[in-house]
Amino acid sequence: MERILVEGGIPLMGRIRVKGAKNACLPMMAASLLTSESVILEDVPDLEDVRTMSRLLKALGVEVYHDRKNEKIFLNSRRLTTSTAPFGPVRRMRASFLVMGPLLAREGRSRVSFPGGCAIGTRPIDLHLKGLEVMGAQFTMDEGYIEAETPRLQGATVYLDYPSVGATENILMAAVLAEGTTVIENAAAEPEIVDLTNFLNSLGARIIGAGTPLIRVEGVTSLKGGRYRVIPDRIEAGTFMVAAAISGGDIILENVITEHLTAVIAKLQETGALIEEPRKGMLRVRSRGRPEPVDIKTLPYPGFPTDLQPQFMALLSLAHGTSVITETVFEKRYMHVAEIARMGAKIRIEERSAIVTGQQLLQGAVVRAPDLRGGAALVLAALAARGFSEIRGVSHIRRGYSRLAGRLRSLGGRVYILPS
């Protein structure tokens, strides 16, 4: 397996363009099942998760061509050959479960294996199933698969006990071709939900209220094809912002939507980092030395994103004092703590909180990425650590970051991929 080698202590300097949002393009790829016409998505990053979704769609009969050089993907679902989503792709990535709603709406049936992905918590799919059941789907469980059937989905009022992003997306996509009006109450409000809605509306859907807790969908009989550009990835942007701060650097990020990063900017400024917006779509992040301690509580959007909690923990492990991080979204999102501790971080877990006592220095070490965002946190910690670090488990990082080592090198970092 490949490894990442990092020589720490080098301030990152320069410009970097943020890629398209992984968590926006994946549901859009699933949504291409709703139309028999061609769909072209732009600003689609070359990620392992995108490749996994491509393999899944191909297994369903979708024509898929990913132009990785130009970051475009071409999809055509005119000839679906099956409504069964096979075990292989689905076990690798939780977002694969998002094909259930579109398949039900388009074919009246679907068969999807239980989803996998990073082991950062239970992330139950019951909210997906309850919502689709209210709309008329009937479910059975068979040999590790969830089977669903319906003559035609019917519009209904669906209340989500928790504003789950995945459940909101699955129900939203299913409702587009359902008969009548569907109302999703306590819906997730993440920017990726808004982007999915804008994409669907560009194909002829009738959706209002995205970005609020109340989404209304007027069902239509069919969707057309189209071309759509994916929004910038706010989690990748936040990761590079922390990279500037933790390395003592000065980075300009291009292709960002500042409004999507409000909570991140506020917390990074609390640590002492200087953040400016030279012009729309651009952010400059400069370190002012060792960070100040801050307290963080992860929450659904517009709160602080759970997907940036591990990266901020790496930064706060070097703070002047003690920080408290409280994880409210995923109960197992502290799997990276033991690995950062191998580099000299002082972190104590108390139930769902992590007490981080800042140290003056971290020391390079051999560590293993436990999951996607935890892996990114280890790379960031290595940028600041004294000496060399070797990060294993690179496959996790490839799921959500395109060519991370090379892009950090373009900023002056000494970050290299070691062959297996």
GROMACS .gro file of C-alpha atoms in nm:
model
  420
    1MET     CA    1   0.000   0.000   0.000
    2GLU     CA    2   0.116   0.354  -0.075
    3ARG     CA    3   0.227   0.582   0.206
    4ILE     CA    4   0.267   0.959   0.243
    5LEU     CA    5   0.601   1.091   0.364
    6VAL     CA    6   0.604   1.441   0.515
    7GLU     CA    7   0.899   1.649   0.631
    8GLY     CA    8   0.755   1.895   0.881
    9GLY     CA    9   0.847   2.250   0.966
   10ILE     CA   10   0.805   2.400   0.618
   11PRO     CA   11   0.558   2.695   0.594
   12LEU     CA   12   0.313   2.652   0.306
   13MET     CA   13   0.304   2.948   0.068
   14GLY     CA   14   0.122   3.019  -0.257
   15ARG     CA   15  -0.214   2.970  -0.428
   16ILE     CA   16  -0.435   2.666  -0.447
   17ARG     CA   17  -0.765   2.611  -0.630
   18VAL     CA   18  -1.031   2.425  -0.435
   19LYS     CA   19  -1.186   2.129  -0.616
   20GLY     CA   20  -1.555   2.061  -0.662
   21ALA     CA   21  -1.746   1.929  -0.362
   22LYS     CA   22  -1.736   1.553  -0.315
   23ASN     CA   23  -2.054   1.560  -0.108
   24ALA     CA   24  -2.238   1.749  -0.381
   25CYS     CA   25  -2.127   1.557  -0.690
   26LEU     CA   26  -2.196   1.210  -0.545
   27PRO     CA   27  -2.573   1.267  -0.493
   28MET     CA   28  -2.590   1.439  -0.834
   29MET     CA   29  -2.440   1.129  -0.991
   30ALA     CA   30  -2.706   0.920  -0.818
   31ALA     CA   31  -2.972   1.168  -0.932
   32SER     CA   32  -2.875   1.107  -1.296
   33LEU     CA   33  -3.079   0.786  -1.259
   34LEU     CA   34  -3.393   1.001  -1.259
   35THR     CA   35  -3.361   1.097  -1.626
   36SER     CA   36  -3.312   0.899  -1.946
   37GLU     CA   37  -3.128   1.191  -2.104
   38SER     CA   38  -2.759   1.278  -2.078
   39VAL     CA   39  -2.615   1.467  -1.783
   40ILE     CA   40  -2.276   1.639  -1.773
   41LEU     CA   41  -2.128   1.744  -1.438
   42GLU     CA   42  -1.834   1.985  -1.427
   43ASP     CA   43  -1.575   2.040  -1.154
   44VAL     CA   44  -1.593   1.674  -1.053
   45PRO     CA   45  -1.270   1.586  -0.867
   46ASP     CA   46  -1.074   1.268  -0.930
   47LEU     CA   47  -1.155   1.093  -0.603
   48GLU     CA   48  -1.184   0.729  -0.509
   49ASP     CA   49  -1.545   0.793  -0.397
   50VAL     CA   50  -1.629   0.930  -0.743
   51ARG     CA   51  -1.474   0.619  -0.899
   52THR     CA   52  -1.676   0.398  -0.663
   53MET     CA   53  -2.001   0.574  -0.755
   54SER     CA   54  -1.908   0.543  -1.123
   55ARG     CA   55  -1.858   0.167  -1.084
   56LEU     CA   56  -2.192   0.137  -0.906
   57LEU     CA   57  -2.379   0.329  -1.175
   58LYS     CA   58  -2.213   0.124  -1.449
   59ALA     CA   59  -2.331  -0.192  -1.272
   60LEU     CA   60  -2.687  -0.056  -1.300
   61GLY     CA   61  -2.646  -0.002  -1.674
   62VAL     CA   62  -2.556   0.369  -1.673
   63GLU     CA   63  -2.313   0.492  -1.938
   64VAL     CA   64  -2.035   0.673  -1.748
   65TYR     CA   65  -1.731   0.857  -1.877
   66HIS     CA   66  -1.512   1.051  -1.633
   67ASP     CA   67  -1.282   1.301  -1.805
   68ARG     CA   68  -1.040   1.326  -1.513
   69LYS     CA   69  -0.808   1.574  -1.683
   70ASN     CA   70  -1.086   1.828  -1.739
   71GLU     CA   71  -1.281   1.724  -1.427
   72LYS     CA   72  -1.604   1.642  -1.606
   73ILE     CA   73  -1.825   1.337  -1.590
   74PHE     CA   74  -2.077   1.226  -1.855
   75LEU     CA   75  -2.375   1.013  -1.746
   76ASN     CA   76  -2.659   0.856  -1.941
   77SER     CA   77  -2.920   0.631  -1.776
   78ARG     CA   78  -3.143   0.564  -2.076
   79ARG     CA   79  -3.092   0.187  -2.057
   80LEU     CA   80  -3.089   0.065  -1.698
   81THR     CA   81  -3.023  -0.308  -1.687
   82THR     CA   82  -3.094  -0.378  -1.320
   83SER     CA   83  -3.228  -0.214  -1.005
   84THR     CA   84  -2.988  -0.406  -0.779
   85ALA     CA   85  -2.696  -0.209  -0.637
   86PRO     CA   86  -2.425  -0.472  -0.577
   87PHE     CA   87  -2.246  -0.531  -0.251
   88GLY     CA   88  -1.896  -0.433  -0.369
   89PRO     CA   89  -1.935  -0.058  -0.433
   90VAL     CA   90  -2.199  -0.004  -0.165
   91ARG     CA   91  -1.988  -0.153   0.113
   92ARG     CA   92  -1.703   0.085   0.027
   93MET     CA   93  -1.898   0.408   0.040
   94ARG     CA   94  -2.207   0.511   0.230
   95ALA     CA   95  -2.316   0.757  -0.040
   96SER     CA   96  -2.389   0.455  -0.262
   97PHE     CA   97  -2.713   0.415  -0.069
   98LEU     CA   98  -2.834   0.733  -0.240
   99VAL     CA   99  -2.931   0.531  -0.548
  100MET     CA  100  -3.228   0.383  -0.360
  101GLY     CA  101  -3.455   0.687  -0.388
  102PRO     CA  102  -3.389   0.752  -0.758
  103LEU     CA  103  -3.427   0.382  -0.848
  104LEU     CA  104  -3.758   0.362  -0.662
  105ALA     CA  105  -3.885   0.674  -0.836
  106ARG     CA  106  -3.770   0.565  -1.181
  107GLU     CA  107  -3.819   0.186  -1.172
  108GLY     CA  108  -4.064   0.129  -0.888
  109ARG     CA  109  -3.818  -0.104  -0.719
  110SER     CA  110  -3.465  -0.116  -0.585
  111ARG     CA  111  -3.236  -0.364  -0.414
  112VAL     CA  112  -2.942  -0.213  -0.229
  113SER     CA  113  -2.696  -0.379   0.006
  114PHE     CA  114  -2.638  -0.229   0.349
  115PRO     CA  115  -2.393   0.064   0.310
  116GLY     CA  116  -2.035   0.093   0.431
  117GLY     CA  117  -1.787   0.382   0.438
  118CYS     CA  118  -1.577   0.527   0.718
  119ALA     CA  119  -1.644   0.363   1.057
  120ILE     CA  120  -1.704   0.689   1.242
  121GLY     CA  121  -2.042   0.608   1.393
  122THR     CA  122  -2.366   0.419   1.350
  123ARG     CA  123  -2.514   0.659   1.090
  124PRO     CA  124  -2.843   0.463   1.077
  125ILE     CA  125  -3.036   0.442   0.751
  126ASP     CA  126  -3.371   0.420   0.929
  127LEU     CA  127  -3.452   0.782   0.843
  128HIS     CA  128  -3.409   0.704   0.472
  129LEU     CA  129  -3.640   0.404   0.498
  130LYS     CA  130  -3.906   0.573   0.712
  131GLY     CA  131  -3.930   0.864   0.471
  132LEU     CA  132  -3.960   0.644   0.163
  133GLU     CA  133  -4.209   0.420   0.343
  134VAL     CA  134  -4.434   0.720   0.413
  135MET     CA  135  -4.427   0.781   0.037
  136GLY     CA  136  -4.551   0.429  -0.035
  137ALA     CA  137  -4.242   0.209  -0.055
  138GLN     CA  138  -4.259  -0.139   0.097
  139PHE     CA  139  -3.935  -0.285   0.235
  140THR     CA  140  -3.804  -0.633   0.298
  141MET     CA  141  -3.459  -0.748   0.412
  142ASP     CA  142  -3.293  -1.039   0.233
  143GLU     CA  143  -2.936  -1.171   0.264
  144GLY     CA  144  -2.779  -0.836   0.348
  145TYR     CA  145  -2.988  -0.642   0.096
  146ILE     CA  146  -3.272  -0.397   0.146
  147GLU     CA  147  -3.541  -0.454  -0.115
  148ALA     CA  148  -3.803  -0.190  -0.191
  149GLU     CA  149  -4.105  -0.186  -0.420
  150THR     CA  150  -4.388   0.055  -0.500
  151PRO     CA  151  -4.641   0.095  -0.785
  152ARG     CA  152  -4.554   0.466  -0.777
  153LEU     CA  153  -4.427   0.686  -0.499
  154GLN     CA  154  -4.684   0.926  -0.361
  155GLY     CA  155  -4.623   1.275  -0.228
  156ALA     CA  156  -4.638   1.295   0.151
  157THR     CA  157  -4.525   1.494   0.451
  158VAL     CA  158  -4.203   1.346   0.588
  159TYR     CA  159  -4.065   1.455   0.924
  160LEU     CA  160  -3.702   1.371   0.996
  161ASP     CA  161  -3.619   1.307   1.361
  162TYR     CA  162  -3.269   1.440   1.284
  163PRO     CA  163  -3.167   1.667   0.993
  164SER     CA  164  -2.977   1.389   0.818
  165VAL     CA  165  -2.805   1.497   0.497
  166GLY     CA  166  -2.829   1.154   0.334
  167ALA     CA  167  -3.193   1.099   0.426
  168THR     CA  168  -3.286   1.446   0.303
  169GLU     CA  169  -3.112   1.377  -0.030
  170ASN     CA  170  -3.264   1.032  -0.080
  171ILE     CA  171  -3.618   1.148  -0.002
  172LEU     CA  172  -3.574   1.465  -0.206
  173MET     CA  173  -3.463   1.272  -0.515
  174ALA     CA  174  -3.742   1.019  -0.478
  175ALA     CA  175  -4.000   1.297  -0.443
  176VAL     CA  176  -3.902   1.458  -0.774
  177LEU     CA  177  -4.088   1.191  -0.975
  178ALA     CA  178  -4.348   1.107  -0.710
  179GLU     CA  179  -4.715   1.181  -0.768
  180GLY     CA  180  -4.825   1.499  -0.588
  181THR     CA  181  -4.648   1.715  -0.333
  182THR     CA  182  -4.386   1.604  -0.082
  183VAL     CA  183  -4.290   1.817   0.218
  184ILE     CA  184  -3.971   1.736   0.409
  185GLU     CA  185  -3.976   1.881   0.760
  186ASN     CA  186  -3.658   1.924   0.968
  187ALA     CA  187  -3.459   1.880   0.649
  188ALA     CA  188  -3.082   1.920   0.641
  189ALA     CA  189  -2.974   2.266   0.526
  190GLU     CA  190  -2.618   2.197   0.406
  191PRO     CA  191  -2.491   2.378   0.093
  192GLU     CA  192  -2.465   2.040  -0.078
  193ILE     CA  193  -2.844   1.999  -0.038
  194VAL     CA  194  -2.896   2.337  -0.202
  195ASP     CA  195  -2.661   2.243  -0.486
  196LEU     CA  196  -2.839   1.912  -0.544
  197THR     CA  197  -3.170   2.101  -0.555
  198ASN     CA  198  -3.036   2.356  -0.802
  199PHE     CA  199  -2.911   2.072  -1.019
  200LEU     CA  200  -3.246   1.891  -1.011
  201ASN     CA  201  -3.437   2.212  -1.083
  202SER     CA  202  -3.209   2.271  -1.383
  203LEU     CA  203  -3.334   1.935  -1.517
  204GLY     CA  204  -3.699   2.032  -1.470
  205ALA     CA  205  -3.774   1.944  -1.106
  206ARG     CA  206  -3.992   2.174  -0.894
  207ILE     CA  207  -3.831   2.216  -0.554
  208ILE     CA  208  -3.840   2.513  -0.320
  209GLY     CA  209  -3.707   2.568   0.032
  210ALA     CA  210  -3.363   2.403   0.003
  211GLY     CA  211  -3.129   2.548   0.264
  212THR     CA  212  -3.414   2.575   0.515
  213PRO     CA  213  -3.569   2.309   0.743
  214LEU     CA  214  -3.877   2.290   0.518
  215ILE     CA  215  -3.841   2.163   0.159
  216ARG     CA  216  -4.139   2.133  -0.075
  217VAL     CA  217  -4.128   1.917  -0.388
  218GLU     CA  218  -4.396   1.919  -0.659
  219GLY     CA  219  -4.365   1.590  -0.843
  220VAL     CA  220  -4.313   1.590  -1.220
  221THR     CA  221  -4.353   1.309  -1.472
  222SER     CA  222  -4.001   1.327  -1.614
  223LEU     CA  223  -3.671   1.515  -1.612
  224LYS     CA  224  -3.458   1.629  -1.904
  225GLY     CA  225  -3.082   1.621  -1.933
  226GLY     CA  226  -2.840   1.906  -1.877
  227ARG     CA  227  -2.500   2.039  -1.778
  228TYR     CA  228  -2.417   2.159  -1.427
  229ARG     CA  229  -2.110   2.287  -1.238
  230VAL     CA  230  -2.059   2.150  -0.885
  231ILE     CA  231  -1.997   2.397  -0.599
  232PRO     CA  232  -1.651   2.420  -0.439
  233ASP     CA  233  -1.573   2.174  -0.160
  234ARG     CA  234  -1.600   2.360   0.170
  235ILE     CA  235  -1.433   2.076   0.360
  236GLU     CA  236  -1.132   2.073   0.130
  237ALA     CA  237  -1.119   2.453   0.159
  238GLY     CA  238  -1.125   2.427   0.538
  239THR     CA  239  -0.850   2.165   0.530
  240PHE     CA  240  -0.618   2.392   0.331
  241MET     CA  241  -0.706   2.684   0.560
  242VAL     CA  242  -0.591   2.479   0.858
  243ALA     CA  243  -0.282   2.373   0.660
  244ALA     CA  244  -0.183   2.740   0.629
  245ALA     CA  245  -0.232   2.800   1.001
  246ILE     CA  246  -0.064   2.484   1.131
  247SER     CA  247   0.241   2.518   0.904
  248GLY     CA  248   0.301   2.885   0.982
  249GLY     CA  249   0.219   2.965   0.621
  250ASP     CA  250   0.035   3.207   0.394
  251ILE     CA  251  -0.206   3.055   0.141
  252ILE     CA  252  -0.452   3.206  -0.104
  253LEU     CA  253  -0.746   2.979  -0.179
  254GLU     CA  254  -0.928   3.024  -0.509
  255ASN     CA  255  -1.275   2.891  -0.597
  256VAL     CA  256  -1.435   2.920  -0.254
  257ILE     CA  257  -1.780   3.029  -0.139
  258THR     CA  258  -1.708   3.228   0.175
  259GLU     CA  259  -2.066   3.204   0.303
  260HIS     CA  260  -2.027   2.826   0.329
  261LEU     CA  261  -1.728   2.869   0.563
  262THR     CA  262  -1.866   3.115   0.817
  263ALA     CA  263  -1.825   2.888   1.120
  264VAL     CA  264  -1.483   2.769   1.005
  265ILE     CA  265  -1.355   3.122   0.949
  266ALA     CA  266  -1.481   3.233   1.290
  267LYS     CA  267  -1.304   2.951   1.474
  268LEU     CA  268  -0.983   2.987   1.277
  269GLN     CA  269  -0.978   3.358   1.354
  270GLU     CA  270  -1.023   3.274   1.723
  271THR     CA  271  -0.700   3.075   1.703
  272GLY     CA  272  -0.525   3.390   1.582
  273ALA     CA  273  -0.506   3.325   1.210
  274LEU     CA  274  -0.548   3.622   0.977
  275ILE     CA  275  -0.817   3.573   0.712
  276GLU     CA  276  -0.894   3.813   0.431
  277GLU     CA  277  -1.117   3.804   0.123
  278PRO     CA  278  -0.912   3.979  -0.149
  279ARG     CA  279  -1.203   3.936  -0.388
  280LYS     CA  280  -1.516   3.727  -0.425
  281GLY     CA  281  -1.436   3.358  -0.448
  282MET     CA  282  -1.094   3.395  -0.285
  283LEU     CA  283  -0.961   3.370   0.071
  284ARG     CA  284  -0.616   3.445   0.209
  285VAL     CA  285  -0.516   3.265   0.530
  286ARG     CA  286  -0.202   3.366   0.719
  287SER     CA  287  -0.057   3.222   1.036
  288ARG     CA  288   0.048   3.450   1.321
  289GLY     CA  289   0.243   3.183   1.503
  290ARG     CA  290   0.134   2.932   1.761
  291PRO     CA  291  -0.248   2.916   1.781
  292GLU     CA  292  -0.464   3.020   2.072
  293PRO     CA  293  -0.692   2.757   2.231
  294VAL     CA  294  -1.060   2.754   2.133
  295ASP     CA  295  -1.364   2.543   2.216
  296ILE     CA  296  -1.551   2.375   1.930
  297LYS     CA  297  -1.885   2.194   1.915
  298THR     CA  298  -1.979   2.017   1.593
  299LEU     CA  299  -2.333   2.069   1.469
  300PRO     CA  300  -2.538   2.034   1.152
  301TYR     CA  301  -2.494   2.323   0.909
  302PRO     CA  302  -2.466   2.619   0.963
  303GLY     CA  303  -2.282   2.501   1.274
  304PHE     CA  304  -1.922   2.387   1.280
  305PRO     CA  305  -1.881   2.088   1.043
  306THR     CA  306  -1.795   1.750   1.188
  307ASP     CA  307  -1.584   1.684   0.876
  308LEU     CA  308  -1.335   1.949   0.994
  309GLN     CA  309  -1.320   1.846   1.358
  310PRO     CA  310  -1.013   1.617   1.320
  311GLN     CA  311  -0.818   1.882   1.125
  312PHE     CA  312  -0.887   2.147   1.389
  313MET     CA  313  -0.785   1.901   1.659
  314ALA     CA  314  -0.445   1.873   1.491
  315LEU     CA  315  -0.412   2.252   1.495
  316LEU     CA  316  -0.525   2.285   1.856
  317SER     CA  317  -0.276   2.020   1.968
  318LEU     CA  318  -0.019   2.300   1.925
  319ALA     CA  319  -0.219   2.576   2.098
  320HIS     CA  320  -0.114   2.796   2.390
  321GLY     CA  321  -0.341   2.623   2.644
  322THR     CA  322  -0.632   2.381   2.657
  323SER     CA  323  -0.917   2.346   2.407
  324VAL     CA  324  -1.236   2.141   2.436
  325ILE     CA  325  -1.388   1.978   2.128
  326THR     CA  326  -1.737   1.830   2.157
  327GLU     CA  327  -1.850   1.594   1.882
  328THR     CA  328  -2.232   1.578   1.858
  329VAL     CA  329  -2.274   1.433   1.508
  330PHE     CA  330  -2.074   1.106   1.498
  331GLU     CA  331  -2.001   0.922   1.820
  332LYS     CA  332  -1.688   0.746   1.688
  333ARG     CA  333  -1.515   1.042   1.531
  334TYR     CA  334  -1.217   1.031   1.765
  335MET     CA  335  -1.041   0.736   1.603
  336HIS     CA  336  -0.759   0.967   1.493
  337VAL     CA  337  -0.676   1.069   1.852
  338ALA     CA  338  -0.449   0.773   1.924
  339GLU     CA  339  -0.253   0.839   1.604
  340ILE     CA  340  -0.202   1.211   1.671
  341ALA     CA  341  -0.093   1.115   2.022
  342ARG     CA  342   0.188   0.911   1.865
  343MET     CA  343   0.322   1.246   1.743
  344GLY     CA  344   0.320   1.393   2.093
  345ALA     CA  345  -0.028   1.544   2.116
  346LYS     CA  346  -0.194   1.545   2.458
  347ILE     CA  347  -0.562   1.459   2.414
  348ARG     CA  348  -0.802   1.310   2.666
  349ILE     CA  349  -1.145   1.177   2.570
  350GLU     CA  350  -1.436   1.223   2.809
  351GLU     CA  351  -1.754   1.079   2.661
  352ARG     CA  352  -1.822   1.293   2.350
  353SER     CA  353  -1.565   1.560   2.433
  354ALA     CA  354  -1.192   1.575   2.365
  355ILE     CA  355  -0.976   1.786   2.595
  356VAL     CA  356  -0.673   1.900   2.394
  357THR     CA  357  -0.377   2.034   2.590
  358GLY     CA  358  -0.157   2.223   2.347
  359GLN     CA  359   0.209   2.131   2.314
  360GLN     CA  360   0.493   2.345   2.185
  361LEU     CA  361   0.606   2.080   1.937
  362LEU     CA  362   0.488   1.763   1.768
  363GLN     CA  363   0.736   1.493   1.668
  364GLY     CA  364   0.733   1.305   1.338
  365ALA     CA  365   0.614   0.946   1.363
  366VAL     CA  366   0.473   0.654   1.168
  367VAL     CA  367   0.092   0.676   1.187
  368ARG     CA  368  -0.208   0.523   1.011
  369ALA     CA  369  -0.512   0.706   0.877
  370PRO     CA  370  -0.820   0.556   1.046
  371ASP     CA  371  -1.068   0.725   0.811
  372LEU     CA  372  -1.092   1.002   0.553
  373ARG     CA  373  -1.090   1.317   0.767
  374GLY     CA  374  -0.872   1.161   1.036
  375GLY     CA  375  -0.617   1.090   0.764
  376ALA     CA  376  -0.622   1.453   0.654
  377ALA     CA  377  -0.566   1.557   1.017
  378LEU     CA  378  -0.255   1.337   1.037
  379VAL     CA  379  -0.112   1.496   0.723
  380LEU     CA  380  -0.172   1.841   0.874
  381ALA     CA  381  -0.009   1.741   1.203
  382ALA     CA  382   0.288   1.607   1.007
  383LEU     CA  383   0.330   1.944   0.832
  384ALA     CA  384   0.395   2.101   1.172
  385ALA     CA  385   0.588   1.815   1.335
  386ARG     CA  386   0.963   1.809   1.377
  387GLY     CA  387   1.134   1.563   1.145
  388PHE     CA  388   0.971   1.309   0.916
  389SER     CA  389   0.629   1.144   0.941
  390GLU     CA  390   0.494   0.850   0.746
  391ILE     CA  391   0.118   0.827   0.703
  392ARG     CA  392  -0.022   0.487   0.611
  393GLY     CA  393  -0.376   0.401   0.509
  394VAL     CA  394  -0.360   0.648   0.219
  395SER     CA  395  -0.663   0.485   0.054
  396HIS     CA  396  -0.885   0.660   0.310
  397ILE     CA  397  -0.743   1.000   0.217
  398ARG     CA  398  -0.786   0.935  -0.156
  399ARG     CA  399  -1.159   0.900  -0.099
  400GLY     CA  400  -1.197   1.275  -0.043
  401TYR     CA  401  -0.880   1.458  -0.152
  402SER     CA  402  -0.753   1.466  -0.509
  403ARG     CA  403  -0.374   1.443  -0.542
  404LEU     CA  404  -0.324   1.588  -0.193
  405ALA     CA  405   0.052   1.525  -0.176
  406GLY     CA  406   0.121   1.695  -0.508
  407ARG     CA  407  -0.095   1.994  -0.427
  408LEU     CA  408   0.078   2.043  -0.092
  409ARG     CA  409   0.410   2.024  -0.276
  410SER     CA  410   0.291   2.302  -0.506
  411LEU     CA  411   0.269   2.518  -0.191
  412GLY     CA  412   0.625   2.434  -0.093
  413GLY     CA  413   0.548   2.141   0.135
  414ARG     CA  414   0.781   1.845   0.140
  415VAL     CA  415   0.513   1.583   0.096
  416TYR     CA  416   0.573   1.271  -0.113
  417ILE     CA  417   0.397   0.950  -0.209
  418LEU     CA  418   0.601   0.639  -0.128
  419PRO     CA  419   0.525   0.328  -0.333
  420SER     CA  420   0.422   0.010  -0.160
   0.00000   0.00000   0.00000
